[in-house]
Coordinates of C-alpha atoms and ligand atoms in Angstrom, one line a residue:
X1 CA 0.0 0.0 0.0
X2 CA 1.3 3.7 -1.1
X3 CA 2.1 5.6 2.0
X4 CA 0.0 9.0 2.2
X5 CA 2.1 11.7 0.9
X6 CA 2.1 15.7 0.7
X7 CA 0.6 17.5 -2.5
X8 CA 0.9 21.2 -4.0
X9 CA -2.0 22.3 -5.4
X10 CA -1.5 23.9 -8.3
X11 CA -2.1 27.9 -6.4
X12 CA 0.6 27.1 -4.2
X13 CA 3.0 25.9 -7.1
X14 CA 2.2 28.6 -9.3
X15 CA 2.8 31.0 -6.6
X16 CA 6.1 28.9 -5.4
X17 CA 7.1 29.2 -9.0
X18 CA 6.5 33.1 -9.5
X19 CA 8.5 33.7 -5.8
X20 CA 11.3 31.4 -7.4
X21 CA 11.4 33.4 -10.6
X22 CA 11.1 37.2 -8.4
X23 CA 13.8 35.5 -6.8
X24 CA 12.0 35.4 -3.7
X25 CA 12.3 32.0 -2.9
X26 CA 16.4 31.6 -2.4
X27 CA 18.0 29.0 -1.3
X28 CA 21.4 28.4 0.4
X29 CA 24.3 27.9 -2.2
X30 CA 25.5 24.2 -1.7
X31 CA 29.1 24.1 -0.4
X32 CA 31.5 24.9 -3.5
X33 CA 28.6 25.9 -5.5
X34 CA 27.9 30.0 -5.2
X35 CA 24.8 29.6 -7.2
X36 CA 21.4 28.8 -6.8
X37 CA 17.8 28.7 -8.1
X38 CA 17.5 32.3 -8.2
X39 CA 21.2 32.7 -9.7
X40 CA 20.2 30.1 -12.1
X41 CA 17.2 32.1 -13.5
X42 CA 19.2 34.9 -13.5
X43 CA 21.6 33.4 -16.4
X44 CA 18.7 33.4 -18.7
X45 CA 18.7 37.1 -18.8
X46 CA 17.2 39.9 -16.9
X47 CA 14.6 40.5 -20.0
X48 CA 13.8 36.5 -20.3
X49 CA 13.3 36.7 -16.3
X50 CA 11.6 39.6 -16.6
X51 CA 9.0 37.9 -19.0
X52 CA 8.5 35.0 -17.1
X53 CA 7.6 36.6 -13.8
X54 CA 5.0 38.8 -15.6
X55 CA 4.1 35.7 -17.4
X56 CA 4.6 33.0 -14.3
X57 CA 0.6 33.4 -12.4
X58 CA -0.8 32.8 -15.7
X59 CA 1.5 30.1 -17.1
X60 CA -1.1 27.1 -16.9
X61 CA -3.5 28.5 -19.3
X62 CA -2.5 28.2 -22.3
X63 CA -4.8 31.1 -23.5
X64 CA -2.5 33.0 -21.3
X65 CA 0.7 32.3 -21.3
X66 CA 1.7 34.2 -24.3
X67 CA 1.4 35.7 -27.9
X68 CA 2.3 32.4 -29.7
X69 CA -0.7 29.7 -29.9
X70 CA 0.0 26.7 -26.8
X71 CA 0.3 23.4 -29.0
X72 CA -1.2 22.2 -25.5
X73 CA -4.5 22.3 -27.0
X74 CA -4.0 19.8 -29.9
X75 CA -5.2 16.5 -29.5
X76 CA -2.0 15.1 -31.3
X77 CA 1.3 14.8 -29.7
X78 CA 3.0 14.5 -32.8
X79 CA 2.1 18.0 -34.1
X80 CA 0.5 21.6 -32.7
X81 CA -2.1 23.9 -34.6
X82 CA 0.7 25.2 -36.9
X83 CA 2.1 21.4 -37.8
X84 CA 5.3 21.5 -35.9
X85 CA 5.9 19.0 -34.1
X86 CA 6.5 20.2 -29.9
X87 CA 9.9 20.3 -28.3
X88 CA 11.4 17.3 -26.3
X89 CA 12.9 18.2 -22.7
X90 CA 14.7 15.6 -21.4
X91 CA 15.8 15.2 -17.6
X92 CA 17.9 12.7 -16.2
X93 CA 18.2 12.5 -12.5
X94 CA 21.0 10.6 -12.0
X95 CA 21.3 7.9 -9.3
X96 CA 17.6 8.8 -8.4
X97 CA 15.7 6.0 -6.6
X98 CA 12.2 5.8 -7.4
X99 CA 10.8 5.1 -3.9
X100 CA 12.4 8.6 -2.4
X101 CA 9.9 10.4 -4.0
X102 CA 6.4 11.7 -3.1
X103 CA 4.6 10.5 -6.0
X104 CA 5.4 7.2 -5.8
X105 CA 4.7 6.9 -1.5
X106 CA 7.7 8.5 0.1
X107 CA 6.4 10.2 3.0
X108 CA 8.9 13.0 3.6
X109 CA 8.8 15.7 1.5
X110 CA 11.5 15.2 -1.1
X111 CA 9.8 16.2 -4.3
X112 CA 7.1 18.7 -4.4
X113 CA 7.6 19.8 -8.0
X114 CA 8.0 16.8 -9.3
X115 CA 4.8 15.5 -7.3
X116 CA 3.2 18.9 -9.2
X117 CA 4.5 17.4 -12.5
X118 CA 3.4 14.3 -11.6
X119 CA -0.3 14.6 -10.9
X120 CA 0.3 16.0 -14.8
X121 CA 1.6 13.5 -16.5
X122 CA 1.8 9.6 -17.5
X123 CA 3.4 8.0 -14.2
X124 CA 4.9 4.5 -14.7
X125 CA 5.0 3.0 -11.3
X126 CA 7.0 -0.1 -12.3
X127 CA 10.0 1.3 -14.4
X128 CA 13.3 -0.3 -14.4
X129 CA 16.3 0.6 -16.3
X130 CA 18.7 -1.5 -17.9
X131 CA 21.6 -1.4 -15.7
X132 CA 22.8 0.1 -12.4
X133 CA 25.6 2.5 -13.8
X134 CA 25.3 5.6 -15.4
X135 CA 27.0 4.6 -18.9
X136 CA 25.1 1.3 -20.2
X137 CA 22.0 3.1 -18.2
X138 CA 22.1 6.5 -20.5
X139 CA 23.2 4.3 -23.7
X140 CA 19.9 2.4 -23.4
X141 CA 18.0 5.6 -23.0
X142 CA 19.2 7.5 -26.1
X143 CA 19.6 4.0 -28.2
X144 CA 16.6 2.2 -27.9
X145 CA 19.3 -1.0 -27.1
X146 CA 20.2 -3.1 -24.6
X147 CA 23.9 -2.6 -23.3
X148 CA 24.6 -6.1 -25.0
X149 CA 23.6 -4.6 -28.1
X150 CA 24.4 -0.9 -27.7
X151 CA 28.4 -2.3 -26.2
X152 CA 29.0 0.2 -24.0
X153 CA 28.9 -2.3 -21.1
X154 CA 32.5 -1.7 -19.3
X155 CA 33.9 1.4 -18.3
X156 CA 35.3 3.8 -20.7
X157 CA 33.6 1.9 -23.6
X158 CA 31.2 4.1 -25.9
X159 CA 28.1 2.5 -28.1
X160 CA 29.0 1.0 -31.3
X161 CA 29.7 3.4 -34.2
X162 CA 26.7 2.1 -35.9
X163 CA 24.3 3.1 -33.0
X164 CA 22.1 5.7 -33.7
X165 CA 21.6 7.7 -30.8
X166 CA 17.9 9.7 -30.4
X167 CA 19.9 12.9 -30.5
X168 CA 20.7 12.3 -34.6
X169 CA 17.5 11.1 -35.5
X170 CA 15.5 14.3 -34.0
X171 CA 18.9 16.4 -35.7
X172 CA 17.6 15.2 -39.0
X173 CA 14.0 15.3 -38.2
X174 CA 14.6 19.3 -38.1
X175 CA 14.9 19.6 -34.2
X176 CA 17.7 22.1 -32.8
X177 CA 19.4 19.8 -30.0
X178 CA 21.6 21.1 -26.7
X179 CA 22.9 19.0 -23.7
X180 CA 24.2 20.0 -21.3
X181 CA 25.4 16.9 -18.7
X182 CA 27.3 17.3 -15.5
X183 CA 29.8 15.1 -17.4
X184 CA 31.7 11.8 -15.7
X185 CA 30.3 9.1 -17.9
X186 CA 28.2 11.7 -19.7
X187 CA 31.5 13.9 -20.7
X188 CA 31.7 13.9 -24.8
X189 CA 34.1 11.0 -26.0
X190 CA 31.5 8.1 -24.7
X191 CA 29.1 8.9 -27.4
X192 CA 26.1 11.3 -26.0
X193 CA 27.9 13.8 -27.8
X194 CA 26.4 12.7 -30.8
X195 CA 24.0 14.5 -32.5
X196 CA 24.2 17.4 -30.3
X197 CA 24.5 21.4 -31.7
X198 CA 25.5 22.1 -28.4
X199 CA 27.1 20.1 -25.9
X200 CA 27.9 21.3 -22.3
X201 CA 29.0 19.6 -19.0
X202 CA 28.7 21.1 -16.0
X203 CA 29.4 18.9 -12.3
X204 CA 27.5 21.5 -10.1
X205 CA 23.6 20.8 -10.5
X206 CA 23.0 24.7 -10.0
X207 CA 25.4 25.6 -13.2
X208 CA 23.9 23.3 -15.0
X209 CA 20.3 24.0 -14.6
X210 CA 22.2 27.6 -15.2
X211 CA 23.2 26.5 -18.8
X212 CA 20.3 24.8 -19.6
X213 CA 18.3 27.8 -19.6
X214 CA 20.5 29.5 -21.4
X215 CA 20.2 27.1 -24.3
X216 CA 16.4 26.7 -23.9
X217 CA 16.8 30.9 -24.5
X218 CA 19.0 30.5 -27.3
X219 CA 16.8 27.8 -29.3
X220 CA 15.7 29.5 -32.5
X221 CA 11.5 29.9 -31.4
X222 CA 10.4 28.8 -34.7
X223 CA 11.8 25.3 -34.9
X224 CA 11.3 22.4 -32.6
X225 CA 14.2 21.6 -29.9
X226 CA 15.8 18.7 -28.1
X227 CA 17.0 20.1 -24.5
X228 CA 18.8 17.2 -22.8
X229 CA 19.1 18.3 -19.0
X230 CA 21.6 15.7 -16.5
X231 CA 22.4 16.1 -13.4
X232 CA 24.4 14.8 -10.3
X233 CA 22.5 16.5 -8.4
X234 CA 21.5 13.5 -5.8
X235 CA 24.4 11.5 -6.6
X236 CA 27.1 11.0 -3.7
X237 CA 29.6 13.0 -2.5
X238 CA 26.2 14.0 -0.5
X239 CA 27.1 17.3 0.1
X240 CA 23.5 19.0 0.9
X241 CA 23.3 22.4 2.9
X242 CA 21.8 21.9 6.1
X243 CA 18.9 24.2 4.9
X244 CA 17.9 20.3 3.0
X245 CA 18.7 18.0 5.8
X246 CA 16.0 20.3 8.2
X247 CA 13.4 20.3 5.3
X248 CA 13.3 16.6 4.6
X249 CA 14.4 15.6 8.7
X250 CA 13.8 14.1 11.3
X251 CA 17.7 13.2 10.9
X252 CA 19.7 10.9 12.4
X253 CA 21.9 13.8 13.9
X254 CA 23.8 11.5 16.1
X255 CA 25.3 9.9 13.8
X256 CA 26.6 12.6 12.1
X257 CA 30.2 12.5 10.2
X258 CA 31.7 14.6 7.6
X259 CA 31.1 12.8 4.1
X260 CA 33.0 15.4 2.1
X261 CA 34.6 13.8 -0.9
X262 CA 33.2 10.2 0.0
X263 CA 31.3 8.6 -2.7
X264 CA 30.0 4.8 -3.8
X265 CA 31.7 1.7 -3.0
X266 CA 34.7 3.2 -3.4
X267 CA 34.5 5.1 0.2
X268 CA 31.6 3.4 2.1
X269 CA 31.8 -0.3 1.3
X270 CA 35.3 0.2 3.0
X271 CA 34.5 2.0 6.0
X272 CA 33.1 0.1 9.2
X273 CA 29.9 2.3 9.1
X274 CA 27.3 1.6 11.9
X275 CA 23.5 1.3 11.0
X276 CA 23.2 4.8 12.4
X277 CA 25.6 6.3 9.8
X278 CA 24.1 4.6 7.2
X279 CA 20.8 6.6 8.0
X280 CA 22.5 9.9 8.1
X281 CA 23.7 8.9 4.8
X282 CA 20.2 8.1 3.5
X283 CA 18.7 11.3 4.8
X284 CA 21.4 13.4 3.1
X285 CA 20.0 11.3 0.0
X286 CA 17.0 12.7 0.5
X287 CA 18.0 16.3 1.5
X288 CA 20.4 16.0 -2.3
X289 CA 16.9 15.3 -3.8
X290 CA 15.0 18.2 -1.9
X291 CA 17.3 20.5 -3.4
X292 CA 17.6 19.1 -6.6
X293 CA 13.7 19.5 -6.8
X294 CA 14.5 23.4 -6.2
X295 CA 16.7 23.5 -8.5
X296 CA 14.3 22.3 -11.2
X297 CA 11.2 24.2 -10.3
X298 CA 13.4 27.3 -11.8
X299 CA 14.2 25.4 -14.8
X300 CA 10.2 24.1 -15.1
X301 CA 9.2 27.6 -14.3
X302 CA 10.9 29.0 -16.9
X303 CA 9.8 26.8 -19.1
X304 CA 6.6 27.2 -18.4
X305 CA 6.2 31.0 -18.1
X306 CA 7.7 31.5 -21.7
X307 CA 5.0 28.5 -22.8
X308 CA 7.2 26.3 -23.8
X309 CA 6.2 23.5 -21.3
X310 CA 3.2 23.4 -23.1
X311 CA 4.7 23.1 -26.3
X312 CA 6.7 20.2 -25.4
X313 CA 7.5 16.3 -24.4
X314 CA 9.0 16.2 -20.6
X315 CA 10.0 13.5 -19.6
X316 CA 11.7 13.1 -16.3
X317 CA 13.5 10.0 -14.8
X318 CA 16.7 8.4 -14.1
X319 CA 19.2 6.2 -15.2
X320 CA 19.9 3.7 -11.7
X321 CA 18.5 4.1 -8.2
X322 CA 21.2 4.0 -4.8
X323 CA 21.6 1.4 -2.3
X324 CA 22.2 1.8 1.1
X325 CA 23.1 -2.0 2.4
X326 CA 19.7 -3.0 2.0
X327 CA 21.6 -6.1 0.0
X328 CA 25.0 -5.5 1.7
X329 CA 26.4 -2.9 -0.4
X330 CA 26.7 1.3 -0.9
X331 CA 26.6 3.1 -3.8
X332 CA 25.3 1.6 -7.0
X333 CA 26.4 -0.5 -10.4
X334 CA 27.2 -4.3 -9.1
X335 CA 24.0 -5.6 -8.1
X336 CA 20.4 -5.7 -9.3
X337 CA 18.2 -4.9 -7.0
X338 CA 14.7 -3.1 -6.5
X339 CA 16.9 -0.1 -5.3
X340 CA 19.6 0.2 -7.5
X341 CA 17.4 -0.6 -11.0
X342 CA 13.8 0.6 -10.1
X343 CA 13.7 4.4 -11.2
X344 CA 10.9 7.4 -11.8
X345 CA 9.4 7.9 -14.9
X346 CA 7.1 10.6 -16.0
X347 CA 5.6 11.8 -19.2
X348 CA 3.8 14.8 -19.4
X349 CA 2.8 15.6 -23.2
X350 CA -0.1 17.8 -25.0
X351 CA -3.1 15.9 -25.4
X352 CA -1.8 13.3 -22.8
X353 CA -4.2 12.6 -20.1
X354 CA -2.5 11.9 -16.6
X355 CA -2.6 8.4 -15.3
X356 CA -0.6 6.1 -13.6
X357 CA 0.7 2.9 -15.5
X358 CA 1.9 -0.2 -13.6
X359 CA 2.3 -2.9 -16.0
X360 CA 6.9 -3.4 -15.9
X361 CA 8.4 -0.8 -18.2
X362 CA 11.9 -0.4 -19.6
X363 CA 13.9 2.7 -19.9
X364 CA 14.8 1.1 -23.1
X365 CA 11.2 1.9 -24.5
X366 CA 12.1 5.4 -24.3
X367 CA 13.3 6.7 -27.7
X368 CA 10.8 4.3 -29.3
X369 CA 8.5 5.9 -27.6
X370 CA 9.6 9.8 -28.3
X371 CA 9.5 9.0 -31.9
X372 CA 6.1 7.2 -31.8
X373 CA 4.6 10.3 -30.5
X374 CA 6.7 12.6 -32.8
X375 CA 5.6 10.4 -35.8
X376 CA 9.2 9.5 -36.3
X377 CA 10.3 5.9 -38.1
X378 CA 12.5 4.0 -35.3
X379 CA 14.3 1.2 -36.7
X380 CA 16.7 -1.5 -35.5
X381 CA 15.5 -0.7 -31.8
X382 CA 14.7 -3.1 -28.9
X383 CA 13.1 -1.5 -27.5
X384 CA 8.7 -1.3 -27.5
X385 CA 6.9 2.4 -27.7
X386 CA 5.0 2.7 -24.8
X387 CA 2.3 5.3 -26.6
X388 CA 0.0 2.2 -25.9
X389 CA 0.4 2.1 -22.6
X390 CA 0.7 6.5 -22.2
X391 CA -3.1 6.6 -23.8
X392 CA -4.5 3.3 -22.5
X393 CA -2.7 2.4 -19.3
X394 CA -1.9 -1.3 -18.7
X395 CA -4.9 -2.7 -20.7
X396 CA -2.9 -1.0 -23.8
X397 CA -0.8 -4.7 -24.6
X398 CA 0.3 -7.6 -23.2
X399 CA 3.4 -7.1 -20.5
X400 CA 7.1 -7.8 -21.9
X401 CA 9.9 -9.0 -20.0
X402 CA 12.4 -6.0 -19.1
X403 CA 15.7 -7.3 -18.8
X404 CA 18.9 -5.7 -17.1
X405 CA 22.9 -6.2 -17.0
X406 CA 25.8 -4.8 -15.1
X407 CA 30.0 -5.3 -15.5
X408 CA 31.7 -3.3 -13.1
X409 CA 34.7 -3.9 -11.2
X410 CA 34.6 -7.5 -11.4
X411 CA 31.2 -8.0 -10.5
X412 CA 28.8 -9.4 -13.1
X413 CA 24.9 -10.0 -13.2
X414 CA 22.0 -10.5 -15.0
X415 CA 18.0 -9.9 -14.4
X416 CA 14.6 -10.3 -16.2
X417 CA 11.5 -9.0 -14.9
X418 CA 8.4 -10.9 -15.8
X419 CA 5.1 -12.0 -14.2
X420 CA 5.3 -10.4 -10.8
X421 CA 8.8 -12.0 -10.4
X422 CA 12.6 -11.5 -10.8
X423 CA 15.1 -13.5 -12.0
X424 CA 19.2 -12.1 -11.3
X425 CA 21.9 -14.2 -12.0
X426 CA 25.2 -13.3 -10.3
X427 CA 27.6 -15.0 -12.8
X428 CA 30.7 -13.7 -10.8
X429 CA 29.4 -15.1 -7.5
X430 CA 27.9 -18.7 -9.6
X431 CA 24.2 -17.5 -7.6
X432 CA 21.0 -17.3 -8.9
X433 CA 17.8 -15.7 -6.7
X434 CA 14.2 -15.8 -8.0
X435 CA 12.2 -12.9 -6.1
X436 CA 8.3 -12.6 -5.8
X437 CA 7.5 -8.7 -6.5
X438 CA 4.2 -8.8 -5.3
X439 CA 4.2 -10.0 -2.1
X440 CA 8.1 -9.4 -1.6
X441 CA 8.9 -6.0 -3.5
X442 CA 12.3 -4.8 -1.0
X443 CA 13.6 -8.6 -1.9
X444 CA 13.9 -9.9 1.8
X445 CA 14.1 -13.0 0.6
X446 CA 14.2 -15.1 -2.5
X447 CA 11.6 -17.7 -3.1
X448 CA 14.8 -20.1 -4.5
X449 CA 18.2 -19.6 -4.9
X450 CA 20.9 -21.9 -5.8
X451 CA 23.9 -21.7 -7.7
X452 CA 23.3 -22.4 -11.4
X453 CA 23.8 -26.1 -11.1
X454 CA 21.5 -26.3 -8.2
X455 CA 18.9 -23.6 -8.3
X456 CA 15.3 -24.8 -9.7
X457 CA 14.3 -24.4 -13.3
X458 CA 12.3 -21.4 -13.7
X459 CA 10.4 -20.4 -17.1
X460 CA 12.6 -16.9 -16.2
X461 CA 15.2 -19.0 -17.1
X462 CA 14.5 -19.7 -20.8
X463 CA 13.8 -15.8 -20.9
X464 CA 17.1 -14.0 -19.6
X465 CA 19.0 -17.3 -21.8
X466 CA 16.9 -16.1 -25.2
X467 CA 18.0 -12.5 -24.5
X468 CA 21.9 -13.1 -23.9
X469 CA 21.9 -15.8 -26.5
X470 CA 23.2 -13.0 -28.8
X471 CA 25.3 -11.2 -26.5
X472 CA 28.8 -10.2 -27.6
X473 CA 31.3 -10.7 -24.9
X474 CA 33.7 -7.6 -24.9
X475 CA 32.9 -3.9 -26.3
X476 CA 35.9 -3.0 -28.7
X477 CA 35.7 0.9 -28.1
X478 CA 38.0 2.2 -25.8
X479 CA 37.7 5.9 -24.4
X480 CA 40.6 8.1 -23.7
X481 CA 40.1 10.7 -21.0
X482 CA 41.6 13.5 -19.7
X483 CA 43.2 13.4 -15.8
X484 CA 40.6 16.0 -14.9
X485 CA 37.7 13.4 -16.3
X486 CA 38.8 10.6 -14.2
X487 CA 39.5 12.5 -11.4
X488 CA 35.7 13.2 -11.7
X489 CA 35.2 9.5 -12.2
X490 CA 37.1 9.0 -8.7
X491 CA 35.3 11.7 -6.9
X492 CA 31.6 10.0 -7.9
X493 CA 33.5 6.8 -6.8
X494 CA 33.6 4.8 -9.8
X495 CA 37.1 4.5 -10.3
X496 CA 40.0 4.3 -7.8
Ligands
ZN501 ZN1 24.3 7.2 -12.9

């Protein structure tokens, strides 16, 4: 059962969002980071922030949120009044578990503009991505492909040549495209690059929200655009202004220790943390997210005061979830669980009506699905559109299995998700774990396990074994990165 959870309604958002842009809602710069919401909306421009707080109580009607006709009132997606097809906005929360949000049951108050965006849009409530790191994750994403297909599956790997990234095909479609990443596995070399106008990395979650407003100001108004927006922004080192930790608290203040510069497995898996500490870390988890969710109601509110919002396909999600030893482990990447795969995923679209889908869902689906709704031919993909299931809900089609893979320092595994069950193979370890979803959803305990000799037959079985049969064992691509890239790497704690 969903655990009762706090709401805006949409007068106190729109006010929230016209203090943010009158830069009357500040909020305390993180620690090496001098800027924040209001700084952010100040890099648009004093006449673009100008125009959106004039603009910012009136932003929801369509009928009022500016000169140009809102494509909002279409019935099609795919096209607006004038037969352009809308903009596609992009965010990718990275490292964002699904269950620390409002919207989907957490009971503190992480998330109240996403839980706005929310009660908006198309929520899938059973989303899983394809692996538990960022690369093979955000490769899936813009691919349509499986990491064993797309072979960016080790670190500093890159998909194929022949890929065909999202980015390109909207580039030829006619859409103006800008990213702007906080860079590690995101930097350009591993591929995202691709595609892209304008390509910008930025670590600090504030100077990146900075930059993507700029580009959003910079897109020419009369073609479509592709705005790409990630973010460490909750990813460890959790360094969140106390301001967070009071708004999302009660904390686990005894337990207190200073976390700067500590990050993944590489700093917590070797520290003798007590069960207190671990809780401290979690709430800082949910403080990062509490201000990450400030830093994007000025991005959505500018968005939405110039109309754009309207004009466009958000989607917001993520590319892994975090764990915090519910299986053992910190950090993220080696294992397969609820928390490190299950992530958020929201569609808010013109002429979409807002529902909630549960039926298993792959980030995988999701450039299928952006060109289904753009009318766009996607080919070669693995991927399955979910327009179906964004229109219909889970009646829409039958339910596909939605597989997942890791590699990462030594650790391998494998998962399929099918029939209110889950099948992961540790193939490092020889272990194999069958999970019932339903009535065990945080994995206590398996229903079987085994090692592969010994573990029951399971009709999972036949289905993770059909989707490796193809799998290619190495990725040839090799990455060459600057010292100041893999120092990033080692801060985020993927690399030692
Ligand atoms: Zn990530």
């Amino acid at each position: 059962m969903r655990a009762p959870f706090p709401r805006l309604s949409r007068a106190t958002f729109v006010v929230a969002i016209a203090a943010l842009i009158a830069g009357g809602c500040q909020t305390e710069p993180a620690p090496g980071e001098s800027d924040g919401p209001a700084a952010a909306m100040d890099a648009a421009g004093a006449s673009g922030a100008a125009a959106a707080g004039g603009e910012a109580a009136t932003a929801s009607s369509p009928a009022l949120a500016g000169s140009e006709p809102a494509a909002g009132a279409s019935e099609d997606p795919g096209v607006d009044r004038a037969g352009r097809r809308p903009n596609v906005i992009l965010i990718s929360i990275d490292d964002l578990r699904r269950d620390r949000l409002g919207f989907y049951g957490a009971e503190r108050a992480t998330s109240p503009l996403l839980d706005q965006l929310a009660s908006e849009s198309v929520v899938f409530d059973n989303a899983y991505s394809t692996s538990s790191w960022t690369l093979p994750s955000h490769a899936s994403m813009f691919s349509g492909l499986h990491p064993k297909s797309h072979g960016a599956t080790l670190q500093f790997t890159k998909p194929r040549a022949d890929v065909r990234m999202l980015t390109e095909i909207l580039r030829d479609a006619g859409y103006q495209t800008a990213a702007v990443t906080a860079g590690g596995w995101l930097s350009e070399g591993f591929g995202f690059e691709k595609g892209f106008d304008a390509f910008e990395s930025h670590l600090a979650p504030g100077r990146g929200v900075r930059a993507s407003l700029a580009q959003a100001k910079a897109f020419d108004p009369e073609r479509p655009y592709f705005l790409f927006f990630h973010t460490f922004g909750v990813h460890c080192p959790f360094n969140v202004p106390p301001k967070y930790e009071k708004m999302v608290g009660p904390h686990a203040e005894a337990a207190r220790f200073d976390v700067k510069g500590m990050c993944g497995d590489t700093h917590f898996m070797k520290m003798d943390l007590s069960d207190g500490q671990i809780a401290y870390l979690s709430d800082l988890y949910d403080a990062g997210i509490r201000r990450m969710d400030d830093f994007l109601a000025s991005l959505i509110g500018f968005l939405k005061a110039r109309g754009d919002l309207d004009r466009s396909i958000l989607v917001v999600t993520s590319d892994h979830g975090e764990e915090f030893r519910e299986h053992g482990r910190m950090g993220h990447g080696r294992a397969l669980y609820a928390e490190s795969l299950r992530i958020p995923l929201l569609v808010r679209a013109p002429g979409l009506e807002p529902r909630r889908v549960s039926v298993p869902t792959s980030i995988v689906d999701l450039t299928p699905t952006l060109l289904d709704l753009l009318g766009i031919e996607a080919e070669g993909m693995e991927g399955t559109s979910l327009v179906p299931r964004l229109r219909e809900g889970d009646a829409a089609d039958a339910p596909r299995p939605v597989f997942a893979e890791t590699t990462l320092r030594g650790e391998k595994a494998r998962s399929v998700v099918f029939d209110g069950r889950q099948l992961i193979v540790d193939l490092k370890n020889d272990r194999i774990e069958t999970y019932d979803l339903v009535d065990d959803p945080e994995q206590r305990a398996p229903l079987a396990e085994g090692t592969r000799a010994s573990a029951p037959a399971s009709p999972l079985d036949d289905l993770l074994a059909a989707h490796f049969a193809d799998h290619a064992e190495e990725p040839e691509a090799v990455v060459e990165v600057t010292e100041e890239r893999l120092e990033q790497l080692r801060a985020l704690g993927y690399v030692e």
